[in-house]
């Protein structure tokens, strides 16, 4: 599963693990991504979205219809 939020566009960050001796090895800071299923009244069906924790809060505030309209305007798949 791609670790990208469909609402906020949050992607993994990259950096280093730094040991006590300061040796650096690459690491990845993953986004807290969840698969969440919503009923969308305007479409008359359920939609499963890949959302970060902030994306879920955005849906709670703006409403699923507005968020789905934005995703479709950007050309995203539902």
Coordinates of C-alpha atoms in Angstrom, one line a residue:
X1 CA 0.0 0.0 0.0
X2 CA 1.3 3.4 -0.9
X3 CA 2.0 5.5 2.2
X4 CA 0.4 8.7 0.8
X5 CA -2.7 10.4 2.1
X6 CA -5.4 11.0 -0.5
X7 CA -6.6 14.2 1.2
X8 CA -3.5 16.0 2.5
X9 CA -0.9 14.5 0.2
X10 CA 1.3 13.6 3.1
X11 CA 4.2 11.4 2.0
X12 CA 7.0 9.6 3.9
X13 CA 10.0 11.7 5.0
X14 CA 13.6 10.4 4.8
X15 CA 16.5 10.9 7.2
X16 CA 19.1 9.0 9.1
X17 CA 19.3 6.7 12.1
X18 CA 22.2 8.1 14.1
X19 CA 23.9 5.6 16.5
X20 CA 25.8 6.5 19.6
X21 CA 29.0 6.6 17.5
X22 CA 27.3 8.9 15.0
X23 CA 27.2 6.4 12.2
X24 CA 24.4 7.3 9.9
X25 CA 22.1 4.8 8.1
X26 CA 19.1 5.8 6.0
X27 CA 15.7 5.5 7.5
X28 CA 12.1 6.4 6.5
X29 CA 9.6 8.3 8.6
X30 CA 6.2 6.8 7.5
X31 CA 2.9 8.6 7.6
X32 CA 0.2 7.3 10.0
X33 CA -2.0 6.1 7.1
X34 CA -5.3 4.2 7.6
X35 CA -7.8 2.8 5.1
X36 CA -11.2 4.2 6.0
X37 CA -14.6 3.5 4.4
X38 CA -17.1 6.3 4.1
X39 CA -20.7 6.5 2.8
X40 CA -20.9 9.2 0.2
X41 CA -24.5 10.4 -0.3
X42 CA -23.8 12.3 -3.5
X43 CA -22.4 9.2 -5.2
X44 CA -24.9 6.8 -3.5
X45 CA -22.1 4.3 -2.6
X46 CA -19.3 3.6 -0.2
X47 CA -15.8 4.9 -0.9
X48 CA -12.6 3.6 0.7
X49 CA -9.9 6.2 1.1
X50 CA -6.3 6.0 2.3
X51 CA -6.0 8.8 4.9
X52 CA -3.5 10.1 7.4
X53 CA -4.7 11.0 10.9
X54 CA -4.9 14.6 9.8
X55 CA -6.8 13.6 6.7
X56 CA -9.5 11.9 8.8
X57 CA -9.9 15.1 10.9
X58 CA -10.2 17.1 7.7
X59 CA -13.0 14.8 6.5
X60 CA -14.7 15.3 10.0
X61 CA -14.6 19.1 9.7
X62 CA -15.3 19.6 6.0
X63 CA -17.6 16.7 5.3
X64 CA -17.0 13.7 3.0
X65 CA -18.9 15.2 0.0
X66 CA -16.6 18.3 -0.1
X67 CA -13.4 16.1 0.3
X68 CA -14.5 13.7 -2.4
X69 CA -15.3 16.6 -4.8
X70 CA -11.7 17.9 -4.2
X71 CA -10.1 14.5 -4.9
X72 CA -12.1 14.1 -8.1
X73 CA -11.2 17.6 -9.2
X74 CA -7.5 16.7 -8.8
X75 CA -8.1 13.6 -10.9
X76 CA -7.7 11.2 -8.0
X77 CA -9.2 7.7 -8.1
X78 CA -11.8 6.7 -5.5

